[in-house]
PDB file of C-alpha atoms in Angstrom:
ATOM      1  CA  UNK A   1      89.238 123.290 114.722  1.00  0.00           C
ATOM      2  CA  UNK A   2      91.983 120.500 115.257  1.00  0.00           C
ATOM      3  CA  UNK A   3      94.213 119.702 117.198  1.00  0.00           C
ATOM      4  CA  UNK A   4      97.296 120.569 115.884  1.00  0.00           C
ATOM      5  CA  UNK A   5     100.573 118.511 116.844  1.00  0.00           C
ATOM      6  CA  UNK A   6     103.432 121.546 116.284  1.00  0.00           C
ATOM      7  CA  UNK A   7     101.509 124.063 118.803  1.00  0.00           C
ATOM      8  CA  UNK A   8      99.605 122.114 121.150  1.00  0.00           C
ATOM      9  CA  UNK A   9      96.004 123.932 120.696  1.00  0.00           C
ATOM     10  CA  UNK A  10      92.814 123.073 118.176  1.00  0.00           C
ATOM     11  CA  UNK A  11      93.425 125.457 115.718  1.00  0.00           C
ATOM     12  CA  UNK A  12      91.315 126.931 113.373  1.00  0.00           C
ATOM     13  CA  UNK A  13      91.715 124.805 109.296  1.00  0.00           C
ATOM     14  CA  UNK A  14      91.539 126.223 106.068  1.00  0.00           C
ATOM     15  CA  UNK A  15      90.871 123.332 103.255  1.00  0.00           C
ATOM     16  CA  UNK A  16      92.123 123.872 100.179  1.00  0.00           C
ATOM     17  CA  UNK A  17      92.420 120.738  97.875  1.00  0.00           C
ATOM     18  CA  UNK A  18      96.691 119.617  96.528  1.00  0.00           C
ATOM     19  CA  UNK A  19      96.101 119.514  92.490  1.00  0.00           C
ATOM     20  CA  UNK A  20      96.862 115.833  91.942  1.00  0.00           C
ATOM     21  CA  UNK A  21     100.088 114.612  89.724  1.00  0.00           C
ATOM     22  CA  UNK A  22      99.514 111.094  88.654  1.00  0.00           C
ATOM     23  CA  UNK A  23     102.521 108.176  87.704  1.00  0.00           C
ATOM     24  CA  UNK A  24     103.456 107.059  84.395  1.00  0.00           C
ATOM     25  CA  UNK A  25     102.246 103.352  86.504  1.00  0.00           C
ATOM     26  CA  UNK A  26     100.047 102.704  88.705  1.00  0.00           C
ATOM     27  CA  UNK A  27     100.236  99.560  91.253  1.00  0.00           C
ATOM     28  CA  UNK A  28      96.167  99.182  92.986  1.00  0.00           C
ATOM     29  CA  UNK A  29      95.574  96.853  95.782  1.00  0.00           C
ATOM     30  CA  UNK A  30      91.830  95.990  96.158  1.00  0.00           C
ATOM     31  CA  UNK A  31      91.434  93.157  99.499  1.00  0.00           C
ATOM     32  CA  UNK A  32      89.369  90.600  98.914  1.00  0.00           C
ATOM     33  CA  UNK A  33      89.449  89.744 101.970  1.00  0.00           C
ATOM     34  CA  UNK A  34      87.436  90.245 106.101  1.00  0.00           C
ATOM     35  CA  UNK A  35      89.430  90.467 108.051  1.00  0.00           C
ATOM     36  CA  UNK A  36      87.209  89.045 111.972  1.00  0.00           C
ATOM     37  CA  UNK A  37      88.537  86.473 113.515  1.00  0.00           C
ATOM     38  CA  UNK A  38      89.687  84.094 110.349  1.00  0.00           C
ATOM     39  CA  UNK A  39      90.830  86.042 107.371  1.00  0.00           C
ATOM     40  CA  UNK A  40      87.495  84.818 105.595  1.00  0.00           C
ATOM     41  CA  UNK A  41      87.744  85.628 101.265  1.00  0.00           C
ATOM     42  CA  UNK A  42      84.426  87.880 100.544  1.00  0.00           C
ATOM     43  CA  UNK A  43      83.599  86.176  96.707  1.00  0.00           C
ATOM     44  CA  UNK A  44      82.151  88.854  95.093  1.00  0.00           C
ATOM     45  CA  UNK A  45      82.464  89.952  91.517  1.00  0.00           C
ATOM     46  CA  UNK A  46      83.451  93.660  90.516  1.00  0.00           C
ATOM     47  CA  UNK A  47      83.826  94.979  87.343  1.00  0.00           C
ATOM     48  CA  UNK A  48      87.175  97.697  85.966  1.00  0.00           C
ATOM     49  CA  UNK A  49      86.289  99.746  83.390  1.00  0.00           C
ATOM     50  CA  UNK A  50      89.723 100.387  80.897  1.00  0.00           C
ATOM     51  CA  UNK A  51      91.367 102.465  80.068  1.00  0.00           C
ATOM     52  CA  UNK A  52      90.825 103.941  83.910  1.00  0.00           C
ATOM     53  CA  UNK A  53      90.420 107.091  83.544  1.00  0.00           C
ATOM     54  CA  UNK A  54      90.083 109.331  87.647  1.00  0.00           C
ATOM     55  CA  UNK A  55      88.191 111.877  85.547  1.00  0.00           C
ATOM     56  CA  UNK A  56      85.110 109.832  84.540  1.00  0.00           C
ATOM     57  CA  UNK A  57      85.911 108.160  88.406  1.00  0.00           C
ATOM     58  CA  UNK A  58      86.148 112.042  89.900  1.00  0.00           C
ATOM     59  CA  UNK A  59      84.039 114.160  87.552  1.00  0.00           C
ATOM     60  CA  UNK A  60      83.687 117.081  90.558  1.00  0.00           C
ATOM     61  CA  UNK A  61      87.764 117.468  90.929  1.00  0.00           C
ATOM     62  CA  UNK A  62      89.391 119.370  87.735  1.00  0.00           C
ATOM     63  CA  UNK A  63      92.051 116.696  86.683  1.00  0.00           C
ATOM     64  CA  UNK A  64      93.796 116.076  83.581  1.00  0.00           C
ATOM     65  CA  UNK A  65      92.100 113.793  81.131  1.00  0.00           C
ATOM     66  CA  UNK A  66      95.053 110.849  81.313  1.00  0.00           C
ATOM     67  CA  UNK A  67      94.309 107.118  80.643  1.00  0.00           C
ATOM     68  CA  UNK A  68      96.053 104.127  82.645  1.00  0.00           C
ATOM     69  CA  UNK A  69      95.412 100.446  80.387  1.00  0.00           C
ATOM     70  CA  UNK A  70      95.679  97.006  82.269  1.00  0.00           C
ATOM     71  CA  UNK A  71      98.529  95.215  81.678  1.00  0.00           C
ATOM     72  CA  UNK A  72      99.132  92.804  84.972  1.00  0.00           C
ATOM     73  CA  UNK A  73      97.125  91.228  87.494  1.00  0.00           C
ATOM     74  CA  UNK A  74      97.489  88.790  90.718  1.00  0.00           C
ATOM     75  CA  UNK A  75      93.996  86.502  91.221  1.00  0.00           C
ATOM     76  CA  UNK A  76      94.442  84.882  94.253  1.00  0.00           C
ATOM     77  CA  UNK A  77      93.063  80.773  94.226  1.00  0.00           C
ATOM     78  CA  UNK A  78      92.064  79.387  98.265  1.00  0.00           C
ATOM     79  CA  UNK A  79      88.959  79.891 100.942  1.00  0.00           C
ATOM     80  CA  UNK A  80      91.182  82.178 103.213  1.00  0.00           C
ATOM     81  CA  UNK A  81      93.811  84.549 103.649  1.00  0.00           C
ATOM     82  CA  UNK A  82      95.607  82.193 105.112  1.00  0.00           C
ATOM     83  CA  UNK A  83      95.335  79.563 102.870  1.00  0.00           C
ATOM     84  CA  UNK A  84      96.197  79.447  98.717  1.00  0.00           C
ATOM     85  CA  UNK A  85      98.107  80.039  95.767  1.00  0.00           C
ATOM     86  CA  UNK A  86      99.234  83.540  93.259  1.00  0.00           C
ATOM     87  CA  UNK A  87      98.705  83.469  90.062  1.00  0.00           C
ATOM     88  CA  UNK A  88      99.762  86.605  87.755  1.00  0.00           C
ATOM     89  CA  UNK A  89      98.427  86.900  84.411  1.00  0.00           C
ATOM     90  CA  UNK A  90      99.626  89.447  82.530  1.00  0.00           C
ATOM     91  CA  UNK A  91     100.358  91.105  78.555  1.00  0.00           C
ATOM     92  CA  UNK A  92     102.656  92.481  76.506  1.00  0.00           C
ATOM     93  CA  UNK A  93     100.680  95.624  75.837  1.00  0.00           C
ATOM     94  CA  UNK A  94     103.631  96.536  72.412  1.00  0.00           C
ATOM     95  CA  UNK A  95     103.833  92.593  70.395  1.00  0.00           C
ATOM     96  CA  UNK A  96     100.179  91.522  71.523  1.00  0.00           C
ATOM     97  CA  UNK A  97      98.062  92.925  73.167  1.00  0.00           C
ATOM     98  CA  UNK A  98      94.793  90.906  73.109  1.00  0.00           C
ATOM     99  CA  UNK A  99      97.002  87.814  74.667  1.00  0.00           C
ATOM    100  CA  UNK A 100      97.051  86.926  77.794  1.00  0.00           C
ATOM    101  CA  UNK A 101      99.879  84.327  80.039  1.00  0.00           C
ATOM    102  CA  UNK A 102      99.988  82.964  83.133  1.00  0.00           C
ATOM    103  CA  UNK A 103     102.468  82.830  85.150  1.00  0.00           C
ATOM    104  CA  UNK A 104     101.920  79.890  88.386  1.00  0.00           C
ATOM    105  CA  UNK A 105     105.278  79.586  89.995  1.00  0.00           C
ATOM    106  CA  UNK A 106     107.407  78.360  87.744  1.00  0.00           C
ATOM    107  CA  UNK A 107     104.872  78.071  84.767  1.00  0.00           C
ATOM    108  CA  UNK A 108     104.275  80.443  81.383  1.00  0.00           C
ATOM    109  CA  UNK A 109     101.253  79.739  79.766  1.00  0.00           C
ATOM    110  CA  UNK A 110      99.791  81.321  77.163  1.00  0.00           C
ATOM    111  CA  UNK A 111      95.689  82.311  78.152  1.00  0.00           C
TER     112      UNK A 111
END
């Protein structure tokens, strides 16, 4: 039973999963800060397998076989959420998918 704002009483609910539609491009955010008085940065490595396929991550759902390729990410350099600098790394998948570029304010360089 959950409270229904529309009828203003507790109502029996039958849950049924909605079909999932995946966009052509996906933007994900991974927070690496702990906001318990000061915005301390969490310094722990994490890994992703690419290409990213949600069928492998959520095997119990009947999902289409759609994969995503990482082509850009933003890195925060600094010790707290309040201080630091951001650098973007990106690649051109059509011209040279193995070559990464660093975008640091007005400077662009190959990595």
